[in-house]
Short mmCIF file of C-alpha atoms in Angstrom, two decimals:
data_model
loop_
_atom_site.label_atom_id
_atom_site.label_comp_id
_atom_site.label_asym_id
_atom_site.label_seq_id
_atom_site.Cartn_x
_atom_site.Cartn_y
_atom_site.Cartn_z
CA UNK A 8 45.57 -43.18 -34.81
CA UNK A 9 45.91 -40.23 -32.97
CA UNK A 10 43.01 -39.00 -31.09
CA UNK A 11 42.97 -35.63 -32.49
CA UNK A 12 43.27 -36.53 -36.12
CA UNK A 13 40.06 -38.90 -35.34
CA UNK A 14 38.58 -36.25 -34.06
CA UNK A 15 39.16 -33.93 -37.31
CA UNK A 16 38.35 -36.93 -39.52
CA UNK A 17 35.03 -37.32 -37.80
CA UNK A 18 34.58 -33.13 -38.06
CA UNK A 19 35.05 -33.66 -41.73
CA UNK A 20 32.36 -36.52 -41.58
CA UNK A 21 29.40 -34.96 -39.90
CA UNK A 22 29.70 -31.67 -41.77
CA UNK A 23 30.17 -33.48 -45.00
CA UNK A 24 27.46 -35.60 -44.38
CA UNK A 25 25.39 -32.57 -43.42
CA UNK A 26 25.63 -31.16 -47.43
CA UNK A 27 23.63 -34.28 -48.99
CA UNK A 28 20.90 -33.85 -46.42
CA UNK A 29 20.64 -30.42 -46.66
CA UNK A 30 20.23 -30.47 -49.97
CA UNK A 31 17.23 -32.77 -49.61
CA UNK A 32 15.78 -29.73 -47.41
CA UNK A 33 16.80 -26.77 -50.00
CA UNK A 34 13.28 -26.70 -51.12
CA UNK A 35 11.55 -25.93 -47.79
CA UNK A 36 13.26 -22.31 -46.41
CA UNK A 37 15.24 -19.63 -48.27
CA UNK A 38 19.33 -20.20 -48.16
CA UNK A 39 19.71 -17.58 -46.07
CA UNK A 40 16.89 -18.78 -43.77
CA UNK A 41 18.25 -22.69 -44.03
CA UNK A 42 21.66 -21.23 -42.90
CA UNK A 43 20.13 -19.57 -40.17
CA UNK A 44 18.05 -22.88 -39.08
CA UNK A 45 20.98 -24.77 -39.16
CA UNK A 46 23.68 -22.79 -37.14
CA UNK A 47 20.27 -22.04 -34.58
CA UNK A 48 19.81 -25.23 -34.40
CA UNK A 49 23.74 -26.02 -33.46
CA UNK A 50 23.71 -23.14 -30.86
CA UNK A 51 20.90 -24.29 -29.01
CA UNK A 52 21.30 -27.81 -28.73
CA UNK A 53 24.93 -27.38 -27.60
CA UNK A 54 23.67 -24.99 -25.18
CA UNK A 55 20.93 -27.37 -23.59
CA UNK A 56 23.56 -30.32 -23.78
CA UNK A 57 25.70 -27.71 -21.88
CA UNK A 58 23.58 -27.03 -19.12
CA UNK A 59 22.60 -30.85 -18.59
CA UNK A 60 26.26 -32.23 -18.66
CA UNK A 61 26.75 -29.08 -15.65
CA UNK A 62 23.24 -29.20 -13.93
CA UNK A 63 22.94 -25.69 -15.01
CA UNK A 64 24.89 -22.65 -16.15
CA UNK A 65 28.40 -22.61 -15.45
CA UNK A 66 31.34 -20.11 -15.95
CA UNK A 67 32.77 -21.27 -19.13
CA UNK A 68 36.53 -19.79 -17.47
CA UNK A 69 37.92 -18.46 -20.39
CA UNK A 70 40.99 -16.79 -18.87
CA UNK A 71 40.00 -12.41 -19.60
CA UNK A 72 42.83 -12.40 -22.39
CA UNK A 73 41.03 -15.28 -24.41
CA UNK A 74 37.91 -13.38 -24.90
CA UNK A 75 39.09 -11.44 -28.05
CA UNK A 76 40.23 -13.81 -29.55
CA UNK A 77 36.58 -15.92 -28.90
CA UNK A 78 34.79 -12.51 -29.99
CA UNK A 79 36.96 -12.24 -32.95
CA UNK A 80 36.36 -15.58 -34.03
CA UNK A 81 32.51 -15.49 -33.49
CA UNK A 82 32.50 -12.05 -35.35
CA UNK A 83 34.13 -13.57 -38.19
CA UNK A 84 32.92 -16.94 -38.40
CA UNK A 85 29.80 -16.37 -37.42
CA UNK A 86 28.30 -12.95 -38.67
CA UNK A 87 30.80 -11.34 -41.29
CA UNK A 88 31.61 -14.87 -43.01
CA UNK A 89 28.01 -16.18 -43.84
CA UNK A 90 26.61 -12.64 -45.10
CA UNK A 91 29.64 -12.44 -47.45
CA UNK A 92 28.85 -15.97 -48.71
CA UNK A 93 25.18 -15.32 -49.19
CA UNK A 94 25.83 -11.61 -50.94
CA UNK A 95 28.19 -13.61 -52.73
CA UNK A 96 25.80 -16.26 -53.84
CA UNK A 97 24.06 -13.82 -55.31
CA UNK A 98 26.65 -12.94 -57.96
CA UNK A 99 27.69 -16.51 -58.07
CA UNK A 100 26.96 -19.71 -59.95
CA UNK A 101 26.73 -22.59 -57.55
CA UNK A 102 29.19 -24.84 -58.83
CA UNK A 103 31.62 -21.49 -59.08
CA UNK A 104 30.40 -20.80 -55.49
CA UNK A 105 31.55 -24.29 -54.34
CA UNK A 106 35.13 -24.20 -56.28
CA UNK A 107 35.90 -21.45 -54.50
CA UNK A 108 35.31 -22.74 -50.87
CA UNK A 109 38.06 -24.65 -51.36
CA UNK A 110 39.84 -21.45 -50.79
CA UNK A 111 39.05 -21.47 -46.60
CA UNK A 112 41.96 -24.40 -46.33
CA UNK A 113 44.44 -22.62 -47.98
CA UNK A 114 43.99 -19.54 -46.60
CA UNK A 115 43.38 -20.95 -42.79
CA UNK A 116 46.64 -22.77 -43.67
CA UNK A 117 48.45 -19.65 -44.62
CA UNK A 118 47.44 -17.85 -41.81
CA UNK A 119 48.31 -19.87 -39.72
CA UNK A 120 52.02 -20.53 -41.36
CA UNK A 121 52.62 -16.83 -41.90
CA UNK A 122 50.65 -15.13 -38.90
CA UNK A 123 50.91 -17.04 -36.10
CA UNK A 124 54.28 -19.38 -37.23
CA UNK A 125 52.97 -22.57 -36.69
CA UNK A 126 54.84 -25.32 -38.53
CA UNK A 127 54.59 -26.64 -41.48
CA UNK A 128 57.41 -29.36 -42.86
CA UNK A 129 57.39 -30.76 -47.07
CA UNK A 130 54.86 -33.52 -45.97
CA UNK A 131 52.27 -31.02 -44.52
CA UNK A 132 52.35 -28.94 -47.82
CA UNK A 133 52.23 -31.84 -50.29
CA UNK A 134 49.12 -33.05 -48.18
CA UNK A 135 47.39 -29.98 -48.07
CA UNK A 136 48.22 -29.57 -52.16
CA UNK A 137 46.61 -32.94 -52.84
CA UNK A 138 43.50 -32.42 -50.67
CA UNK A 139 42.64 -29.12 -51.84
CA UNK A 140 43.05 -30.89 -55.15
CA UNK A 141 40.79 -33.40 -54.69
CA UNK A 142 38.32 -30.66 -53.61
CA UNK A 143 39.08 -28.69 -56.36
CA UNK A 144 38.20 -31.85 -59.03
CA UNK A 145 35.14 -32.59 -57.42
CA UNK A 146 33.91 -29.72 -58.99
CA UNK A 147 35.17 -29.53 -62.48
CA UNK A 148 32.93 -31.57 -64.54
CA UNK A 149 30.27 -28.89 -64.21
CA UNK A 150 31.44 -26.91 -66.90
CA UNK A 151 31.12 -23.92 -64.59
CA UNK A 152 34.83 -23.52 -63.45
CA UNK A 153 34.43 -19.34 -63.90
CA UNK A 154 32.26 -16.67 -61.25
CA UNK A 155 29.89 -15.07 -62.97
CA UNK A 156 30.26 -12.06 -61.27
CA UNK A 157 33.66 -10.45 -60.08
CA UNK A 158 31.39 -8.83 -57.26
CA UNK A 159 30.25 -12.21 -56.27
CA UNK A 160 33.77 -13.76 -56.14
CA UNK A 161 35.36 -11.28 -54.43
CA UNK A 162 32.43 -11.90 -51.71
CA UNK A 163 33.06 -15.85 -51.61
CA UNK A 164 36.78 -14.92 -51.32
CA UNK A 165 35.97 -12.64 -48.39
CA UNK A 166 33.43 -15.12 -46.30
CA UNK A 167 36.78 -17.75 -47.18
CA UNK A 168 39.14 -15.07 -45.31
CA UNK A 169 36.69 -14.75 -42.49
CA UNK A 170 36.23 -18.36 -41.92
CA UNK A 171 40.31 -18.89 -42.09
CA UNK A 172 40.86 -16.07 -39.44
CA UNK A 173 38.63 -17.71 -37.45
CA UNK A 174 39.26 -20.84 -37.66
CA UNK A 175 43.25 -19.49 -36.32
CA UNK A 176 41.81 -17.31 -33.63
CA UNK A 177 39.78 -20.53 -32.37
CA UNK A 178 42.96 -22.11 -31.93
CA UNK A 179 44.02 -19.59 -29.32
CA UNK A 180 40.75 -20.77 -26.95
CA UNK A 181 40.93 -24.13 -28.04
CA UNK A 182 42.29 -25.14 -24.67
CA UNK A 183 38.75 -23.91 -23.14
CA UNK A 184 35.17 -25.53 -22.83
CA UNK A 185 34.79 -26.65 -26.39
CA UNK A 186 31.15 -26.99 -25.92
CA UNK A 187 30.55 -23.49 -25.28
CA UNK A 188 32.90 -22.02 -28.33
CA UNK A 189 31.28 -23.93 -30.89
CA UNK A 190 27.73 -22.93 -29.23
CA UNK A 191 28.01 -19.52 -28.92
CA UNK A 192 29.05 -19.41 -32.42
CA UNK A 193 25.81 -21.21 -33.11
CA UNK A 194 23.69 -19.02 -31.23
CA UNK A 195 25.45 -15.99 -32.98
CA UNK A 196 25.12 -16.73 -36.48
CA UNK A 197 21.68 -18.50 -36.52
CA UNK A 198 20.42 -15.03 -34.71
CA UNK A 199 21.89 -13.39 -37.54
CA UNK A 200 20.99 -15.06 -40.71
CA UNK A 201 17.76 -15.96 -39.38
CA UNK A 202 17.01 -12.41 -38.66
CA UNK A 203 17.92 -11.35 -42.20
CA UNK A 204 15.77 -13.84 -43.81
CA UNK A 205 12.77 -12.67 -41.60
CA UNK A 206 13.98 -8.55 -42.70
CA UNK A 207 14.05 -9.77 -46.38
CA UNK A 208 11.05 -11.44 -46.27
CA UNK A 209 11.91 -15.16 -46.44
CA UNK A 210 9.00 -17.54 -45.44
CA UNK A 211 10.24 -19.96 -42.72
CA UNK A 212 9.22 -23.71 -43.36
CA UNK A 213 6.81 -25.84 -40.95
CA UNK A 214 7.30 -26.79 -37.33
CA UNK A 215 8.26 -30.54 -38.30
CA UNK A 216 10.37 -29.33 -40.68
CA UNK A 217 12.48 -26.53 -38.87
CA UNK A 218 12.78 -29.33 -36.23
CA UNK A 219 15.01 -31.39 -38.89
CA UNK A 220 16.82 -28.89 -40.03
CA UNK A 221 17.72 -27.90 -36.64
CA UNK A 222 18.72 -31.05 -35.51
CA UNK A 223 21.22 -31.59 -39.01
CA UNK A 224 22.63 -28.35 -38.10
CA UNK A 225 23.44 -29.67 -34.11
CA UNK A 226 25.18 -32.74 -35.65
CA UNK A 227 26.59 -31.32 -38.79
CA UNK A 228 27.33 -27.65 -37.76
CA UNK A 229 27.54 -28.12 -33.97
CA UNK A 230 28.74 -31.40 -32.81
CA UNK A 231 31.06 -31.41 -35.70
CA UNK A 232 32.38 -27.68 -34.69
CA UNK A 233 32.94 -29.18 -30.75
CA UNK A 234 35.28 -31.75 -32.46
CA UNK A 235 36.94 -29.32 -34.82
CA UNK A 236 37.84 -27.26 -31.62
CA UNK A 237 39.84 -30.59 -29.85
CA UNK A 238 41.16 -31.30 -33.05
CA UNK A 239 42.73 -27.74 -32.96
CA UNK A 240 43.77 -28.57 -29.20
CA UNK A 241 46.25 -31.20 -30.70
CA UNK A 242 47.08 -31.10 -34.19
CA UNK A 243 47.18 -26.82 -34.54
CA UNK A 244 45.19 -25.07 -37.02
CA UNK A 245 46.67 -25.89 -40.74
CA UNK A 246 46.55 -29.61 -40.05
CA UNK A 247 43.47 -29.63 -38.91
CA UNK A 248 41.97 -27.93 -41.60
CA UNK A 249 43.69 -29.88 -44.41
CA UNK A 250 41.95 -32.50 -42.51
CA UNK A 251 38.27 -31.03 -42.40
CA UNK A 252 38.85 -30.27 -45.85
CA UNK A 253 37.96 -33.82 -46.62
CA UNK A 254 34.65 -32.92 -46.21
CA UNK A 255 33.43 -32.13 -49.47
CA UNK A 256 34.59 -36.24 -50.52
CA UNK A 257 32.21 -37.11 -47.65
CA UNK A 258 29.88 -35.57 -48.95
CA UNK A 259 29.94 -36.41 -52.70
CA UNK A 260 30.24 -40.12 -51.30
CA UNK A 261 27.11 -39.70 -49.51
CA UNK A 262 25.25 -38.10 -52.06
CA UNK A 263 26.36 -41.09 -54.14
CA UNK A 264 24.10 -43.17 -51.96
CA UNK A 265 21.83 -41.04 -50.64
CA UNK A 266 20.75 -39.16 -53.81
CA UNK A 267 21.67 -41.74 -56.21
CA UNK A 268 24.11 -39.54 -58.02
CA UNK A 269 26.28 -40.93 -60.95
CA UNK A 270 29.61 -41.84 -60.34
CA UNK A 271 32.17 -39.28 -62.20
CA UNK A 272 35.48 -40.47 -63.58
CA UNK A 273 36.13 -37.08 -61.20
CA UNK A 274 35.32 -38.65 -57.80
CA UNK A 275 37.39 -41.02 -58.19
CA UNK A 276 40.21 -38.84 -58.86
CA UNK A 277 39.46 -37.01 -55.99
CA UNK A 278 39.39 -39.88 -54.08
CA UNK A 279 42.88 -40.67 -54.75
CA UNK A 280 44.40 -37.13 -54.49
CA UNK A 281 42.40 -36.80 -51.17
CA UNK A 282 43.67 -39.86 -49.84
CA UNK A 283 47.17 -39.61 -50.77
CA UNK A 284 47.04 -36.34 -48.91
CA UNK A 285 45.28 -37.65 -45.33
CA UNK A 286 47.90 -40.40 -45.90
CA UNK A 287 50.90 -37.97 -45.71
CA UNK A 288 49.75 -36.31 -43.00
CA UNK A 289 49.00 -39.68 -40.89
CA UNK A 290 52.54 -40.77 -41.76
CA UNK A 291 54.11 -37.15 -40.48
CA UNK A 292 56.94 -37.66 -38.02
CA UNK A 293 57.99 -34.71 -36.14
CA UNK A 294 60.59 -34.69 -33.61
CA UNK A 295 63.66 -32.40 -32.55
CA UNK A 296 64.71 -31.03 -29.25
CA UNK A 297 62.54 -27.92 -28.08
CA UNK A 298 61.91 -26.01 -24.69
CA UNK A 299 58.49 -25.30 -23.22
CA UNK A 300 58.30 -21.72 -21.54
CA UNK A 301 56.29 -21.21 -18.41
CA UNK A 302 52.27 -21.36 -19.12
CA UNK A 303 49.56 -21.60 -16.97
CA UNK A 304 46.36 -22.92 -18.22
CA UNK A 305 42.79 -25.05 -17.65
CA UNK A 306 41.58 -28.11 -20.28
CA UNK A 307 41.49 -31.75 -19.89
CA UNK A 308 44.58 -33.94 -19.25
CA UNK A 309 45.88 -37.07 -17.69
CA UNK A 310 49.12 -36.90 -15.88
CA UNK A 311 51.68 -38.06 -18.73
CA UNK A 312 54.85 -36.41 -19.07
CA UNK A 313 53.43 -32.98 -20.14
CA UNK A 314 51.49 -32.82 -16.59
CA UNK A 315 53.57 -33.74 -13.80
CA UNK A 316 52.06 -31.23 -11.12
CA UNK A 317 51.06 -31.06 -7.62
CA UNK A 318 47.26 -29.99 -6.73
CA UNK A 319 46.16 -27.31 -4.19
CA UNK A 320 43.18 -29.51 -3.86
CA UNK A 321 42.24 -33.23 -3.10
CA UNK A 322 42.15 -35.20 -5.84
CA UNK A 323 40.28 -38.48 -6.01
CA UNK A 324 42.56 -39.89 -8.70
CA UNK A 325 40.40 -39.33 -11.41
CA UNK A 326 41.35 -39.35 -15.20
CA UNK A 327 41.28 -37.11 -17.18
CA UNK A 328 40.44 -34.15 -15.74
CA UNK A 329 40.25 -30.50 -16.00
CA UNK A 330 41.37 -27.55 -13.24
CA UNK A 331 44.00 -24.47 -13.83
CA UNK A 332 47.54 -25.57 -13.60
CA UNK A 333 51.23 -24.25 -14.56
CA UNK A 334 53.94 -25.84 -16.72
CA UNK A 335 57.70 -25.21 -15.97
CA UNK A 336 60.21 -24.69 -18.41
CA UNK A 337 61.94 -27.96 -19.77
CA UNK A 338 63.53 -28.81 -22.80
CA UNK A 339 63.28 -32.35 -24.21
CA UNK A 340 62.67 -34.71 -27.18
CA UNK A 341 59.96 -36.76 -28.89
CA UNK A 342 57.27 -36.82 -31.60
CA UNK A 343 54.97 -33.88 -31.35
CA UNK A 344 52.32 -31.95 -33.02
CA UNK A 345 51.92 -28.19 -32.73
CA UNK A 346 49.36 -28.29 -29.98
CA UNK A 347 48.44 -26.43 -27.07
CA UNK A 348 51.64 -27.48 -25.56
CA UNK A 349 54.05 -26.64 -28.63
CA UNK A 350 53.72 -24.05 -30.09
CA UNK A 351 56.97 -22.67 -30.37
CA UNK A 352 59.60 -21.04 -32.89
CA UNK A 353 61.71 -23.56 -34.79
#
């Protein structure tokens, strides 16, 4: 398998897994102060983890014309899109409130198609169909298919939008320190949310308990965000969000377990549709004759074919490894995803 699909796959597992045990903490904090806990909780454990793996603070070395697109995502993803969802909650039934989600993979994957012309063969689209599908069954045995509220729909649809732009502006600075994207995001957001919950009035749960709900949100919000980033280094943005959207199977599986749920002729529909659509994807083949331009760029490699450079420094022969280097043009042929290295026209 390729690395980068395993690394969306496990993405999709950590923050799927993440719903189930939430839900056994739902009772202790507000939503709005859970959300904050949880994003908090992924900010500043990736941020300690940060400063241990580089004995201290270190220039992330965003190059200057990634930081809008970093700021834009953050702004997006991590303030505008979780106030829309909570207004929108609201308005909003839960099980209406969860159809709707569904809405973030389609949209990233439109973005992404239309905006920034990344491609997208038959295969990709028939995936992305039968995932979203699956996601979309999970919920319909609720009997609560509708919004309640136009209001409150239009606000779901919204925090959707805000997650799919920046889940495509991630994608331009997925090449830098992973680690430090998906923490400042944390950071961001938990500030936030747990700043409106403490304006609003929300009453915060326990030490022992914020401490649990922090640490879910490092693995399920955090960890799983750092591996969402390398996905996007090597699969592009609508592939690897037809893969994360897998994540709401996780979790019903492990609320099948963990909760003792009842199995739904639904689930395993959704099983099936979600399969046959990670199954399409892992059988893509894509492969024609296309030119790299000129780039210049830091992130981890090994020298394959891509990274056949000299070094203005001495190297101990270490692999992989990480320092700014430039690409020449060439033009040549083989099986390819639209990563950091091809992204061009076809």
């Amino acid at each position: 398998m390729n690395q980068s699909i395993a690394y969306a796959i496990l993405a999709a597992l950590l923050f799927g897994a993440s719903t189930p045990f939430a839900k056994l903490l739902i009772n202790e904090a507000s939503p709005l102060a859970l959300g904050g806990m949880l994003y908090l909780g992924s900010g500043l454990g990736l941020g300690l983890a940060r400063l241990i793996r580089d004995r201290g603070w270190k220039n992330p070395g965003i190059p200057t014309m990634e930081w809008p697109w970093l700021l834009g995502a953050i702004f997006f993803g991590g303030v505008l899109g979780p106030v829309a969802l909570m207004f929108g909650l609201s308005y909003s039934s839960g099980a209406s409130a969860s159809l709707l989600l569904n809405l973030e993979a389609v949209l990233t994957a439109l973005i992404a198609w239309v905006v920034f012309r990344e491609n997208a063969d038959r295969r990709i689209v028939l995936g992305m169909i039968a995932i979203v599908a699956g996601g979309v069954v999970l919920f319909l045995p609720t009997g609560e298919i509708g919004v309640t509220n136009s209001i409150g729909s239009l606000a779901i649809a919204l925090a959707c939008l805000c997650w799919a732009i920046d889940n495509n502006l991630t994608r331009q600075v997925s090449a830098s320190d992973a680690v430090f994207i998906a923490g400042s995001k944390g950071l961001i957001a938990g500030s936030v949310n747990c700043a409106l919950a403490w304006f609003m009035g929300d009453a915060f749960p326990p030490l022992a308990t914020t401490g649990a709900i922090m640490t879910l949100g490092l693995l399920g919000y955090g960890v799983s965000l750092v591996l969402f980033v390398l996905a996007l280094r090597g699969l592009g943005t609508a592939r690897t969000g037809a893969y994360f959207s897998t994540a709401p199977f996780i979790g019903a599986l492990i609320a099948l377990t963990l909760l003792h749920e009842p199995v739904t002729s639904a689930f395993w529909i959704a099983s099936v549709l979600m399969g046959l659509g990670v199954w399409l994807h892992l059988t893509e083949r894509h492969e024609h004759l296309h030119t790299h331009k000129p780039l210049e760029h830091s992130h981890t490699h090994r020298h394959e074919y891509h990274h056949q450079h000299d070094h203005e420094f001495d190297w101990d022969g270490q692999e992989p490894h990480s320092h700014q280097h430039a690409h020449t043009e060439v033009t040549h042929k083989h099986p390819h995803f639209p990563d950091i290295h091809h992204r061009h026209r076809h």
